[in-house]
Amino acid sequence: MAKADIAVVLALLAALASALGNVVRQRSAQEITDKEVGHLELFKMSVRDAKWWLGALGAIANYVLQAGALVLGSVVLVTALQVTALLFALPIYAYMTRRRVTRWEWTWAVLLALALAVVVTVGDPDAGASRGSLGTWMVVAAVMGPALLFCVLGARFWSGTVAAVLLAVVAGSSLALFAVLTKAVVELVRGGVGALLTAPEFYVWIAAALAGMIFQQSSFRAGSLTASLPTSVVAKPLVGSILGIAVLGETLNTEGPMKFVLIAGVVLVVVATVALARGEAETISTTNDQRAHPLEQQPADCVQARGQSA
């Protein structure tokens, strides 16, 4: 089996672990408190929640498998396949909540799978370097730093959907940065502990992972999941691909007429991802509402009969 094939398998396993972790952590974020709390306070409360830790184990497994995939494949390939977490989350959440997957959801799932197959096959992404130059990273910091800071500050001034989208952008971008830096960290580990601890990438890598988890949890609480989930899911592969190409010199096959097929595949991936994520988020939100207000979901005559018997 070729390295690229092994990378695909590991990336898909990472997406499965991510799906398990996300479903559990989403439920934890919605159930842990009814109060308005800050990002760090929510994270502290989550750390004390046993359900959140089950989801965190899924996230850790995702990171480990993702690191293995990045050793063998490109950031563009691995982050693109992370979108398949939505495909895995669909039946997982349906099983946990005892609901059926609709035909509409399966349609978008199939379209997403086909679009990803087109992007991976036609684009044929090639892995570049493991580490970017200091000058390139300085440019990235000058662009990403103010943009993400604006999102964090903006989420303090705006609420609801806008806040959820802004925080989800921070979460997805942080996890994309984490994926890119993972290649550098794996390369540094081969040089020994000393080389790892003296490299700035190692500390930014840790900060990116923590930021991704903290702001993802906050985005789940800030507003509707129909806003936060699609945004974070789309932001990660898009930002990851841009960083992989700009920082690590990765390439995509954009020659001849296949370039238009690749563009169409990318567009379909984005559209299908947003549609599927919104559908899953609406289902999660509806389930949470039913759990929080069970009497409101019962037929009126059942509620009336219960009141008369009391």
Coordinates of C-alpha atoms in Angstrom, one line a residue:
M1 CA 0.0 0.0 0.0
A2 CA 1.4 3.4 -1.0
K3 CA 2.1 6.1 1.5
A4 CA -0.7 8.3 0.2
D5 CA -3.2 5.4 0.6
I6 CA -2.1 4.8 4.2
A7 CA -2.5 8.6 4.8
V8 CA -6.1 8.4 3.5
V9 CA -7.0 5.5 5.8
L10 CA -5.5 7.2 8.8
A11 CA -7.2 10.5 7.9
L12 CA -10.6 8.7 7.7
L13 CA -10.0 7.0 11.0
A14 CA -9.1 10.4 12.5
A15 CA -12.4 11.8 11.1
L16 CA -14.3 9.0 12.7
A17 CA -12.7 9.7 16.1
S18 CA -13.4 13.4 15.5
A19 CA -17.1 12.6 14.8
L20 CA -17.4 10.6 18.1
G21 CA -15.7 13.3 20.1
N22 CA -17.7 16.2 18.5
V23 CA -21.1 14.6 19.1
V24 CA -20.4 14.0 22.8
R25 CA -18.8 17.4 23.3
Q26 CA -21.6 19.2 21.5
R27 CA -24.1 17.6 23.9
S28 CA -21.9 18.5 26.9
A29 CA -21.7 22.1 25.8
Q30 CA -25.4 22.5 25.5
E31 CA -26.3 20.7 28.8
I32 CA -23.5 21.8 31.2
T33 CA -25.1 25.1 32.2
D34 CA -27.9 27.5 31.4
K35 CA -25.8 30.6 32.5
E36 CA -23.9 33.0 30.3
V37 CA -20.2 32.3 30.9
G38 CA -16.9 33.3 29.4
H39 CA -14.7 31.1 27.2
L40 CA -12.3 30.0 29.9
E41 CA -15.0 29.6 32.5
L42 CA -17.0 27.3 30.1
F43 CA -13.8 25.3 29.5
K44 CA -13.2 24.9 33.2
M45 CA -16.7 23.7 33.7
S46 CA -16.3 21.3 30.8
V47 CA -13.1 19.8 32.3
R48 CA -15.2 18.9 35.3
D49 CA -17.8 17.1 33.2
A50 CA -17.3 13.4 32.7
K51 CA -19.2 13.4 29.4
W52 CA -16.9 16.1 28.0
W53 CA -13.9 13.9 28.8
L54 CA -15.3 11.1 26.7
G55 CA -15.5 13.6 23.9
A56 CA -12.0 14.8 24.6
L57 CA -10.7 11.3 24.2
G58 CA -12.2 11.2 20.7
A59 CA -10.5 14.5 20.0
I60 CA -7.1 13.2 21.2
A61 CA -7.5 10.1 19.1
N62 CA -8.3 12.4 16.2
Y63 CA -5.1 14.4 16.8
V64 CA -2.9 11.3 17.0
L65 CA -4.3 9.6 13.9
Q66 CA -4.2 13.0 12.1
A67 CA -0.5 13.3 13.0
G68 CA 0.2 9.9 11.5
A69 CA -1.6 10.8 8.3
L70 CA 0.3 14.1 8.0
V71 CA 3.6 12.2 8.2
L72 CA 2.6 10.4 5.0
G73 CA 0.4 12.8 3.2
S74 CA -0.2 16.5 2.6
V75 CA -2.0 19.0 4.8
V76 CA -4.4 19.6 1.9
L77 CA -5.3 15.9 1.7
V78 CA -5.7 15.3 5.4
T79 CA -7.7 18.4 6.2
A80 CA -10.0 17.9 3.3
L81 CA -10.7 14.3 4.5
Q82 CA -11.5 15.7 8.0
V83 CA -14.8 16.9 6.5
T84 CA -15.9 13.3 6.4
A85 CA -16.4 13.6 10.2
L86 CA -19.8 14.9 9.2
L87 CA -20.6 11.7 7.4
F88 CA -19.6 9.6 10.4
A89 CA -21.4 12.0 12.9
L90 CA -24.7 11.5 10.9
P91 CA -25.4 7.8 11.8
I92 CA -23.6 8.2 15.2
Y93 CA -26.0 10.9 16.4
A94 CA -29.0 9.2 14.9
Y95 CA -28.1 6.0 16.9
M96 CA -27.6 8.0 20.1
T97 CA -30.9 9.8 19.8
R98 CA -32.9 7.0 18.3
R99 CA -33.9 9.0 15.2
R100 CA -33.9 8.1 11.5
V101 CA -31.5 9.7 9.0
T102 CA -33.6 11.5 6.4
R103 CA -33.4 11.1 2.6
W104 CA -32.3 14.8 2.4
E105 CA -29.4 14.1 4.8
W106 CA -28.2 11.0 2.9
T107 CA -28.4 12.9 -0.4
W108 CA -26.0 15.6 0.8
A109 CA -23.8 12.9 2.4
V110 CA -23.4 11.1 -0.9
L111 CA -22.7 14.4 -2.7
L112 CA -20.1 15.3 -0.2
A113 CA -18.4 11.9 -0.5
L114 CA -18.4 12.1 -4.3
A115 CA -17.1 15.7 -4.2
L116 CA -14.3 14.8 -1.9
A117 CA -13.4 11.8 -4.1
V118 CA -13.1 14.2 -7.1
V119 CA -11.0 16.7 -5.2
V120 CA -8.6 14.1 -3.8
T121 CA -8.3 12.2 -7.1
V122 CA -8.2 15.1 -9.6
G123 CA -6.3 17.5 -7.3
D124 CA -3.8 14.7 -6.4
P125 CA -2.2 16.9 -3.6
D126 CA 1.5 16.5 -3.1
A127 CA 3.2 16.9 0.2
G128 CA 5.6 19.8 0.5
A129 CA 8.1 20.7 3.3
S130 CA 7.6 19.8 6.9
R131 CA 8.5 23.2 8.2
G132 CA 7.9 26.7 6.9
S133 CA 10.5 29.5 6.9
L134 CA 10.5 32.2 9.6
G135 CA 9.7 34.9 7.1
T136 CA 6.6 33.0 5.8
W137 CA 5.4 32.4 9.3
M138 CA 5.8 36.1 10.2
V139 CA 3.6 37.0 7.2
V140 CA 1.0 34.4 8.4
A141 CA 1.1 35.8 11.9
A142 CA 0.6 39.4 10.5
V143 CA -2.5 38.3 8.6
M144 CA -4.1 35.7 10.9
G145 CA -3.3 37.3 14.2
P146 CA -5.4 40.5 13.7
A147 CA -8.1 38.7 11.9
L148 CA -8.6 36.1 14.7
L149 CA -8.3 38.8 17.3
F150 CA -11.1 40.8 15.6
C151 CA -13.3 37.6 15.6
V152 CA -12.7 37.1 19.4
L153 CA -13.4 40.8 20.2
G154 CA -16.4 40.9 17.8
A155 CA -18.0 37.9 19.6
R156 CA -17.9 40.0 22.8
F157 CA -19.9 42.9 21.1
W158 CA -22.3 40.8 19.1
S159 CA -24.3 37.9 20.3
G160 CA -26.3 35.0 18.8
T161 CA -25.5 33.8 15.3
V162 CA -22.8 36.4 14.6
A163 CA -20.9 35.5 17.8
A164 CA -21.2 31.8 17.0
V165 CA -19.9 32.2 13.5
L166 CA -16.9 34.4 14.6
L167 CA -15.9 32.0 17.4
A168 CA -16.3 29.0 15.0
V169 CA -13.9 30.8 12.5
V170 CA -11.4 31.1 15.3
A171 CA -11.8 27.4 16.3
G172 CA -11.5 26.1 12.7
S173 CA -8.6 28.4 11.9
S174 CA -6.8 27.3 15.1
L175 CA -7.3 23.6 14.3
A176 CA -6.0 24.2 10.7
L177 CA -2.9 25.9 12.1
F178 CA -2.5 22.9 14.5
A179 CA -2.7 20.5 11.6
V180 CA 0.0 22.4 9.7
L181 CA 2.3 22.6 12.7
T182 CA 1.8 18.9 13.4
K183 CA 4.1 18.1 10.4
A184 CA 6.8 20.3 12.0
V185 CA 6.4 18.8 15.4
V186 CA 6.6 15.2 14.1
E187 CA 9.8 16.2 12.2
L188 CA 11.3 17.8 15.4
V189 CA 10.5 14.7 17.5
R190 CA 12.9 12.8 15.3
G191 CA 15.7 15.1 16.4
G192 CA 15.2 14.4 20.1
V193 CA 13.5 16.1 23.0
G194 CA 16.0 19.0 23.1
A195 CA 15.2 19.9 19.5
L196 CA 11.5 19.8 20.2
L197 CA 11.6 22.0 23.3
T198 CA 13.8 24.6 21.7
A199 CA 11.6 25.0 18.6
P200 CA 8.9 27.8 18.6
E201 CA 6.6 25.6 16.5
F202 CA 6.1 23.3 19.5
Y203 CA 4.6 26.0 21.7
V204 CA 2.5 27.5 19.0
W205 CA 1.3 24.0 18.2
I206 CA 0.1 23.5 21.8
A207 CA -1.5 26.9 21.9
A208 CA -3.4 26.2 18.6
A209 CA -4.8 22.9 19.9
L210 CA -6.0 24.6 23.2
A211 CA -7.5 27.5 21.3
G212 CA -9.3 25.2 18.9
M213 CA -10.9 23.2 21.7
I214 CA -11.7 26.3 23.9
F215 CA -13.3 28.4 21.1
Q216 CA -15.1 25.4 19.5
Q217 CA -16.8 24.8 22.8
S218 CA -17.6 28.5 23.1
S219 CA -19.0 28.6 19.6
F220 CA -21.4 25.8 20.5
R221 CA -22.7 27.9 23.4
A222 CA -22.7 31.3 21.7
G223 CA -25.6 30.6 19.3
S224 CA -27.3 28.1 17.1
L225 CA -25.3 25.1 16.1
T226 CA -26.6 25.7 12.5
A227 CA -24.2 28.7 12.5
S228 CA -21.2 27.3 14.5
L229 CA -20.9 23.8 13.2
P230 CA -20.8 24.5 9.4
T231 CA -18.5 27.4 9.9
S232 CA -15.9 25.5 11.9
V233 CA -16.1 22.4 9.7
V234 CA -15.5 24.5 6.5
A235 CA -12.9 26.8 8.0
K236 CA -10.5 24.0 8.9
P237 CA -9.9 22.5 5.5
L238 CA -10.0 25.9 3.7
V239 CA -7.5 27.6 6.0
G240 CA -5.5 24.4 6.3
S241 CA -5.2 24.1 2.5
I242 CA -4.2 27.7 2.1
L243 CA -1.5 27.3 4.8
G244 CA -0.3 24.1 3.4
I245 CA 0.2 25.6 0.0
A246 CA 1.5 29.0 1.1
V247 CA 3.7 27.9 4.0
L248 CA 4.8 24.3 3.2
G249 CA 4.8 24.6 -0.6
E250 CA 2.2 21.9 -1.2
T251 CA 0.8 21.6 -4.7
L252 CA -2.5 20.7 -6.4
N253 CA -2.9 19.4 -10.0
T254 CA -4.4 22.5 -11.7
E255 CA -3.3 21.8 -15.3
G256 CA -5.5 21.7 -18.4
P257 CA -9.3 21.3 -18.3
M258 CA -9.1 19.2 -15.1
K259 CA -8.6 22.5 -13.3
F260 CA -12.3 23.3 -13.8
V261 CA -13.3 19.9 -12.6
L262 CA -11.3 20.5 -9.4
I263 CA -12.9 23.9 -8.9
A264 CA -16.3 22.4 -9.3
G265 CA -15.4 19.7 -6.8
V266 CA -14.2 22.2 -4.2
V267 CA -17.4 24.3 -4.6
L268 CA -19.6 21.2 -4.2
V269 CA -17.6 20.1 -1.1
V270 CA -18.3 23.5 0.5
V271 CA -22.0 23.6 -0.5
A272 CA -22.6 20.0 0.6
T273 CA -20.6 20.5 3.9
V274 CA -22.6 23.6 4.8
A275 CA -25.9 21.9 3.9
L276 CA -25.1 18.7 5.8
A277 CA -23.7 20.5 8.8
R278 CA -26.7 22.7 9.0
G279 CA -29.0 19.7 8.8
E280 CA -27.1 17.9 11.6
A281 CA -27.0 21.1 13.7
E282 CA -30.8 21.6 13.4
T283 CA -31.4 18.0 14.5
I284 CA -29.1 18.5 17.5
S285 CA -30.8 21.7 18.5
T286 CA -34.2 20.2 18.2
T287 CA -33.2 17.2 20.3
N288 CA -31.8 19.5 22.9
D289 CA -35.0 21.6 23.0
Q290 CA -37.1 18.4 23.4
R291 CA -34.9 17.3 26.3
A292 CA -35.1 20.7 28.0
H293 CA -38.9 21.1 27.5
P294 CA -40.4 17.7 27.3
L295 CA -44.0 18.8 28.1
E296 CA -44.0 21.3 25.2
Q297 CA -43.3 18.4 22.8
Q298 CA -46.2 16.3 24.0
P299 CA -49.7 16.4 22.5
A300 CA -52.0 18.9 24.1
D301 CA -54.5 16.3 25.3
C302 CA -51.7 14.3 27.1
V303 CA -50.6 17.4 28.9
Q304 CA -54.2 18.3 29.8
A305 CA -54.9 14.7 31.0
R306 CA -51.8 14.8 33.2
G307 CA -53.0 18.1 34.7
Q308 CA -56.5 16.7 35.5
S309 CA -55.1 13.7 37.2
A310 CA -52.9 15.9 39.4

